[in-house]
């Protein structure tokens, strides 16, 4: 390039720079910022996601509306809001949520100055964190319908515009107070938060020792495994005081501590360390932490249980009756076997049937009853069952060729008559539902003494069913004497409730007593592990679930 050509080229480049600078000075600075942020959002909409500081930002229409509603101006100009967002993320971690879902490291880096971002990228990152956090407190991270097909619970919130709320708290502050109103208000949630802190503290201190495998440990025995048991129970608080912390003798104090541990873990409280107790002792503290986190998530997605309701705790094998927030009945229950699990859902109890008949459901008919009849010709007579046509005509069982079934479609109905051996016992509590599940009495009352009570085909057998019926009828004329008289008549009688009663079939694997004692249950349907894995997985976009709800300010 000649000198003259180089001079002309340099002059042209300088002229272009000057023209660009003059053009920029003629435009208002806010317009430049708005256009840049709008372009970023347009790119997000086109691609579906963006990477900012190593974090994936998904395109949610609520985020697009957030910025469109304020003319695409930067929102996070108030330092109070940034501090509040950071504090809210740490609070979420304390409550069992995954802080990585809310860009914790990036938010902290922006707060302490260790992370530098373009202003618009910074703004979008913070808005995304707030939207995620708000949504998860309101409705949970994991959609329960992905894991529980029978789920029909619905979280209803006051009709408040989420866009107006989020724009206001980002501008003026109030993020912490607003999120606080979205959290579950039940005592269980706060108790679970405290339990999580306790067990994280145990983990930070090194966890608890294990007890070596071996034969059953019984009171009066001694040895190194007894010393391991003593040290294990000291860590968890079941052994509160121990004058001989290095003793290898299974003494009375250690026996009482073992019983406390067994009761907390819903085991047979016999003070003997057999296989089930040993397995529970050796569950790592990290697994217990995960179990608490899973139940905190369940608390966030299930917040609409009213103060007056019947609650079936499936994993706890328990039925409770609450009125105005006070528990008036707590009864042991038997629930469905794992392969015929009791569904999780809500409904309303409408009537009680005394001396019920029992029509054998299709699944039980095919898998259990018809094969039993083929094995034992006297089965129907022993079970007090009738064979009926579809229109209700009684059929002589001797005229049926039972060898044809269940290979062929069964053209009859099998119905068990009322009586002491009826599968439903002396009464059933009805909340008609598509799952054909209800509460009922049972002749198999000896099974209530078992610690694991998964014996039914899906319905819930209630030990104190008569007391529950009296509470549901809520009428002085329907006391225990009146109920006994109706049952004694041995005739089927239906009695409607004066007002239908909400019933909730729920699944909790952790409970906290009023004194802070934490109970761990067995997870009979193995639902905890998939839910915990979902809590740990990176967040995926779910715009539809966000926009179908309104958020609490």
Coordinates of N, CA and C in Angstrom, one line a residue, residues 430-522:
X430 N -67.8 -43.5 52.3 CA -67.8 -43.3 50.9 C -67.5 -41.9 50.4
X431 N -66.6 -41.8 49.5 CA -66.3 -40.6 48.7 C -66.2 -41.0 47.3
X432 N -67.3 -41.2 46.6 CA -67.3 -41.9 45.2 C -66.2 -41.2 44.3
X433 N -65.4 -42.1 43.8 CA -64.2 -41.6 42.9 C -63.9 -42.7 41.9
X434 N -63.2 -42.2 40.9 CA -62.8 -43.1 39.7 C -61.9 -44.2 40.1
X435 N -61.2 -44.1 41.3 CA -60.3 -45.2 41.7 C -61.0 -46.3 42.5
X436 N -62.3 -46.1 42.8 CA -63.0 -47.1 43.6 C -62.3 -47.4 44.9
X437 N -61.9 -46.3 45.5 CA -61.2 -46.4 46.8 C -62.1 -45.8 47.9
X438 N -62.1 -46.3 49.1 CA -62.9 -45.8 50.2 C -62.3 -46.3 51.5
X439 N -62.8 -45.7 52.6 CA -62.5 -46.2 53.9 C -63.4 -47.2 54.4
X440 N -62.9 -48.2 55.1 CA -63.9 -49.2 55.6 C -63.3 -50.0 56.8
X441 N -64.2 -50.7 57.4 CA -63.9 -51.7 58.5 C -63.2 -52.9 57.9
X442 N -62.8 -53.8 58.7 CA -62.2 -55.1 58.2 C -62.3 -56.2 59.2
X443 N -62.5 -57.4 58.8 CA -62.4 -58.5 59.8 C -60.9 -58.9 60.1
X444 N -60.0 -58.4 59.4 CA -58.6 -58.7 59.6 C -57.9 -57.6 60.6
X445 N -58.5 -57.6 61.7 CA -58.1 -56.6 62.7 C -56.7 -56.9 63.4
X446 N -56.3 -58.1 63.3 CA -55.0 -58.4 63.9 C -53.9 -57.8 63.1
X447 N -54.1 -57.4 61.9 CA -53.0 -56.8 61.1 C -52.7 -55.3 61.5
X448 N -53.6 -54.7 62.3 CA -53.3 -53.4 62.7 C -52.1 -53.3 63.7
X449 N -51.8 -54.4 64.3 CA -50.7 -54.4 65.2 C -49.3 -54.4 64.5
X450 N -49.3 -54.7 63.2 CA -48.0 -54.7 62.5 C -47.5 -53.3 62.3
X451 N -46.2 -53.1 62.2 CA -45.6 -51.8 62.0 C -45.7 -51.4 60.5
X452 N -45.6 -52.4 59.6 CA -45.8 -52.1 58.1 C -47.2 -52.7 57.8
X453 N -48.1 -51.8 57.3 CA -49.5 -52.2 57.1 C -49.9 -52.0 55.7
X454 N -49.2 -52.6 54.7 CA -49.6 -52.6 53.3 C -50.3 -54.0 53.0
X455 N -51.6 -54.1 53.3 CA -52.2 -55.4 53.1 C -53.5 -55.3 52.2
X456 N -54.0 -54.1 51.9 CA -55.2 -54.1 51.1 C -55.0 -54.0 49.6
X457 N -56.1 -54.0 48.9 CA -56.0 -53.9 47.4 C -56.2 -52.4 46.9
X458 N -55.9 -51.5 47.8 CA -56.0 -50.1 47.5 C -56.8 -49.3 48.4
X459 N -57.9 -49.9 48.9 CA -58.8 -49.2 49.9 C -58.1 -49.0 51.2
X460 N -58.7 -48.2 52.1 CA -58.0 -47.9 53.4 C -58.9 -48.6 54.5
X461 N -58.3 -49.5 55.2 CA -58.9 -50.1 56.4 C -58.6 -49.3 57.6
X462 N -59.6 -48.9 58.4 CA -59.4 -48.0 59.5 C -59.7 -48.8 60.8
X463 N -58.8 -48.7 61.7 CA -59.0 -49.5 63.0 C -60.2 -48.9 63.8
X464 N -60.2 -47.6 63.9 CA -61.2 -46.9 64.7 C -62.3 -46.3 63.8
X465 N -62.8 -47.2 63.0 CA -63.8 -46.8 62.0 C -65.1 -46.3 62.6
X466 N -65.5 -46.9 63.7 CA -66.8 -46.5 64.4 C -66.7 -45.1 64.9
X467 N -65.6 -44.8 65.5 CA -65.4 -43.5 66.1 C -65.3 -42.4 64.9
X468 N -64.7 -42.8 63.8 CA -64.6 -41.9 62.7 C -66.1 -41.7 62.2
X469 N -66.9 -42.7 62.1 CA -68.2 -42.6 61.6 C -69.0 -41.6 62.5
X470 N -68.9 -41.7 63.8 CA -69.6 -40.8 64.7 C -69.2 -39.3 64.5
X471 N -67.9 -39.1 64.3 CA -67.4 -37.7 64.0 C -67.9 -37.2 62.7
X472 N -68.0 -38.1 61.7 CA -68.4 -37.6 60.4 C -69.9 -37.3 60.4
X473 N -70.7 -38.1 61.1 CA -72.2 -37.8 61.1 C -72.5 -36.6 62.0
X474 N -71.6 -36.3 63.0 CA -71.7 -35.1 63.7 C -73.2 -34.8 64.2
X475 N -73.8 -35.8 64.8 CA -75.2 -35.6 65.2 C -75.4 -36.4 66.5
X476 N -76.0 -35.7 67.5 CA -76.2 -36.4 68.8 C -77.0 -37.7 68.7
X477 N -77.8 -37.8 67.7 CA -78.6 -39.0 67.5 C -77.7 -40.2 66.9
X478 N -76.5 -39.9 66.4 CA -75.7 -40.9 65.9 C -74.5 -41.1 66.8
X479 N -74.7 -41.5 68.0 CA -73.6 -41.8 68.9 C -73.2 -43.3 68.7
X480 N -72.3 -43.8 69.5 CA -71.8 -45.2 69.4 C -73.0 -46.2 69.6
X481 N -73.9 -45.9 70.5 CA -75.0 -46.8 70.8 C -75.9 -46.9 69.6
X482 N -76.2 -45.8 68.9 CA -77.0 -45.8 67.7 C -76.4 -46.5 66.6
X483 N -75.1 -46.3 66.5 CA -74.3 -47.0 65.4 C -74.3 -48.5 65.6
X484 N -74.1 -48.9 66.9 CA -74.2 -50.4 67.2 C -75.5 -51.0 66.9
X485 N -76.6 -50.2 67.2 CA -77.9 -50.7 67.0 C -78.2 -51.0 65.5
X486 N -77.8 -50.0 64.6 CA -77.9 -50.2 63.2 C -77.1 -51.4 62.7
X487 N -75.9 -51.5 63.2 CA -75.1 -52.7 62.8 C -75.7 -54.0 63.2
X488 N -76.2 -54.0 64.4 CA -76.9 -55.2 65.0 C -78.1 -55.6 64.2
X489 N -78.7 -54.7 63.5 CA -79.9 -55.1 62.6 C -79.5 -55.9 61.4
X490 N -78.2 -55.9 61.1 CA -77.6 -56.7 60.0 C -78.3 -56.4 58.6
X491 N -78.8 -55.2 58.5 CA -79.4 -54.8 57.2 C -78.6 -53.6 56.6
X492 N -78.4 -53.6 55.4 CA -77.6 -52.5 54.7 C -78.4 -51.2 54.9
X493 N -77.7 -50.2 55.3 CA -78.4 -48.9 55.5 C -77.4 -47.8 55.1
X494 N -77.8 -46.9 54.3 CA -77.0 -45.7 53.9 C -77.5 -44.5 54.6
X495 N -76.5 -43.7 55.1 CA -76.8 -42.5 55.9 C -75.9 -41.4 55.3
X496 N -76.5 -40.4 54.7 CA -75.8 -39.2 54.1 C -75.3 -38.3 55.2
X497 N -74.1 -37.7 55.0 CA -73.6 -36.7 55.9 C -74.5 -35.4 55.7
X498 N -74.6 -34.7 56.8 CA -75.4 -33.4 56.7 C -74.6 -32.4 55.8
X499 N -73.3 -32.5 55.8 CA -72.4 -31.7 54.9 C -71.3 -32.6 54.5
X500 N -71.0 -32.6 53.2 CA -69.8 -33.4 52.8 C -68.5 -33.0 53.4
X501 N -67.7 -33.9 53.6 CA -66.4 -33.7 54.3 C -65.2 -33.9 53.4
X502 N -64.3 -32.9 53.3 CA -63.1 -33.1 52.5 C -62.2 -34.2 53.0
X503 N -61.7 -35.0 52.1 CA -60.8 -36.1 52.5 C -59.5 -35.9 51.6
X504 N -58.4 -36.1 52.2 CA -57.1 -36.0 51.5 C -56.3 -37.2 51.7
X505 N -55.9 -37.9 50.6 CA -55.1 -39.0 50.7 C -53.7 -38.5 50.3
X506 N -52.8 -38.5 51.3 CA -51.4 -37.9 51.1 C -50.4 -38.9 51.4
X507 N -49.1 -38.5 51.0 CA -48.0 -39.4 51.2 C -46.8 -38.6 51.8
X508 N -46.6 -38.8 53.1 CA -45.6 -38.2 53.9 C -44.6 -39.3 54.4
X509 N -43.3 -39.1 54.2 CA -42.4 -40.1 54.7 C -41.6 -39.5 55.9
X510 N -41.8 -38.3 56.3 CA -41.2 -37.7 57.4 C -42.3 -36.9 58.2
X511 N -42.3 -37.1 59.5 CA -43.2 -36.3 60.4 C -42.3 -35.7 61.5
X512 N -42.8 -34.6 62.1 CA -42.1 -34.0 63.2 C -43.1 -33.8 64.4
X513 N -42.7 -34.3 65.5 CA -43.6 -34.2 66.7 C -43.5 -32.8 67.3
X514 N -44.4 -32.5 68.1 CA -44.4 -31.1 68.7 C -43.2 -30.8 69.4
X515 N -42.5 -31.8 70.0 CA -41.2 -31.5 70.7 C -40.0 -31.4 69.8
X516 N -40.2 -31.5 68.5 CA -39.1 -31.5 67.5 C -38.6 -32.8 67.2
X517 N -39.0 -33.9 67.8 CA -38.6 -35.2 67.4 C -39.0 -35.6 66.0
X518 N -38.0 -36.1 65.2 CA -38.2 -36.3 63.8 C -38.5 -37.8 63.6
X519 N -39.6 -38.1 62.9 CA -40.0 -39.5 62.6 C -39.7 -39.7 61.1
X520 N -39.1 -40.9 60.8 CA -38.9 -41.3 59.5 C -39.7 -42.5 59.2
X521 N -40.4 -42.5 58.0 CA -41.2 -43.7 57.6 C -40.5 -44.5 56.5
X522 N -41.2 -45.5 56.1 CA -40.5 -46.5 55.3 C -40.5 -46.3 53.8

